[in-house]
Short mmCIF file of C-alpha atoms and ligand atoms in Angstrom, two decimals:
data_model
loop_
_atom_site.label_atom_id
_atom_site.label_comp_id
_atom_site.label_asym_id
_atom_site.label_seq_id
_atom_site.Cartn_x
_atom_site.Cartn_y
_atom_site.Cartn_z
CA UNK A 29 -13.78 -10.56 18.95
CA UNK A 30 -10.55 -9.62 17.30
CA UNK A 31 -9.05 -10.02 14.22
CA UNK A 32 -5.51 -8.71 13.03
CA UNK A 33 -6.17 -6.17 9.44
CA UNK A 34 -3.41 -5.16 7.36
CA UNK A 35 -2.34 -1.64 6.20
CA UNK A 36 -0.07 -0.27 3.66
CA UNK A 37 1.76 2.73 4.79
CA UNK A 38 4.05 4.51 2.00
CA UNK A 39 7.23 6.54 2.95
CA UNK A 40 7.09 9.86 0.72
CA UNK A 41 11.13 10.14 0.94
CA UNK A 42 11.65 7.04 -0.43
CA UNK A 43 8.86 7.18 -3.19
CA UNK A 44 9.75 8.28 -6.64
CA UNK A 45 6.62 8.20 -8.56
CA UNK A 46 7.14 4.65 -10.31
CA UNK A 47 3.26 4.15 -10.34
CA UNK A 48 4.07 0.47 -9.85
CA UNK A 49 1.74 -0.05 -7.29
CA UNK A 50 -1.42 1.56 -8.56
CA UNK A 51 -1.08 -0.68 -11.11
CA UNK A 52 -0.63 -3.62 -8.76
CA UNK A 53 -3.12 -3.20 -6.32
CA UNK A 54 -5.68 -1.06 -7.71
CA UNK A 55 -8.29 -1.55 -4.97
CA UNK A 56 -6.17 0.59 -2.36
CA UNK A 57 -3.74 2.57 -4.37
CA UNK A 58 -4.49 5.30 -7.19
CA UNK A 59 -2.04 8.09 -8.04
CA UNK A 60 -2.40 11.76 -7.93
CA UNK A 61 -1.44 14.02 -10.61
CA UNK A 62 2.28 13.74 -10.05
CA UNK A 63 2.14 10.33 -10.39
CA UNK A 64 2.65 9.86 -6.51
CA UNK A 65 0.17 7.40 -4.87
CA UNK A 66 -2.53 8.20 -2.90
CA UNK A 67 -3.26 5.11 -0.19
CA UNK A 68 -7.01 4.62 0.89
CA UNK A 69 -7.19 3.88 4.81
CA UNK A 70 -9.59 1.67 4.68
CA UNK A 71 -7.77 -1.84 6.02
CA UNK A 72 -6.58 -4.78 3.71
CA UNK A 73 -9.09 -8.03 4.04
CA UNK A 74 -7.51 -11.12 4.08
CA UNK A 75 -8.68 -11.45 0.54
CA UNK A 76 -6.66 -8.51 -0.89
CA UNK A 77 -3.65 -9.63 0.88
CA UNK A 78 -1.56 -11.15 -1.74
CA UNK A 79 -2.18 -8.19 -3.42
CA UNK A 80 -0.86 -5.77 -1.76
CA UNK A 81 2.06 -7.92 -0.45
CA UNK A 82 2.95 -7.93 -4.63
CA UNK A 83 2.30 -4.11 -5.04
CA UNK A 84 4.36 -3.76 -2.00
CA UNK A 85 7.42 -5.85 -3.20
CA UNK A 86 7.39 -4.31 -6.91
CA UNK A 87 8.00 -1.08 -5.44
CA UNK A 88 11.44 -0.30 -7.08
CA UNK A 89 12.79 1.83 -3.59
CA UNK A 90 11.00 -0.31 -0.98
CA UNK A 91 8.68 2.95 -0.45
CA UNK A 92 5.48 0.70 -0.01
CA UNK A 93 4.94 -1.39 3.35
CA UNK A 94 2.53 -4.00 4.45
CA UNK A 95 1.94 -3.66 8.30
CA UNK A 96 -0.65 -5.42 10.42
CA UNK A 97 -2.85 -2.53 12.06
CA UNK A 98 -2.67 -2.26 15.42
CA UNK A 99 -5.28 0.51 16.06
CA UNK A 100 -7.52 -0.70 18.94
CA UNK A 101 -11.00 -2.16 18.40
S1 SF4 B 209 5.89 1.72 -6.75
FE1 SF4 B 209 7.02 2.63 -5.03
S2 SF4 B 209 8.12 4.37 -5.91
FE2 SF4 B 209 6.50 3.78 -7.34
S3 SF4 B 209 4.75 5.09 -6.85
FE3 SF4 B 209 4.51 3.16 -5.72
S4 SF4 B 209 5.46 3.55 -3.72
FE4 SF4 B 209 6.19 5.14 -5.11
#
């Protein structure tokens, strides 16, 4: 049985500390004491989807990225 998961993955370069996202999508995202955001690995569920997509798209430098996980089974 397989089912595609989601994952955010950030790019440090392009992040400036906004905190945007932690706000957004609380359930993955919280933000260390800089004020840069620290990502939980665990995979998205279906169900938190939408929110990460938003967290994702608020990012003001397009530092935050939705991508299906394709780590094996
Ligand atoms: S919203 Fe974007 S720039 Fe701001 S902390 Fe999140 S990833 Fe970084």
């Amino acid at each position: 049985m397989s089912h595609s998961s989601h994952k955010l993955r950030l790019n440090p370069i392009a992040c400036e500390a906004h905190g945007m996202c932690a706000e957004l999508f609380p359930e993955r995202i919280s933000l260390d004491e800089w004020g840069y955001p620290v990502i939980a690995g665990e995979p998205i569920s279906p169900s938190l989807l939408s929110h990460a997509r938003r967290a994702a798209q608020a990012c003001p430098t397009f530092a935050l990225l939705v991508e299906k996980d394709k780590a094996p089974a």
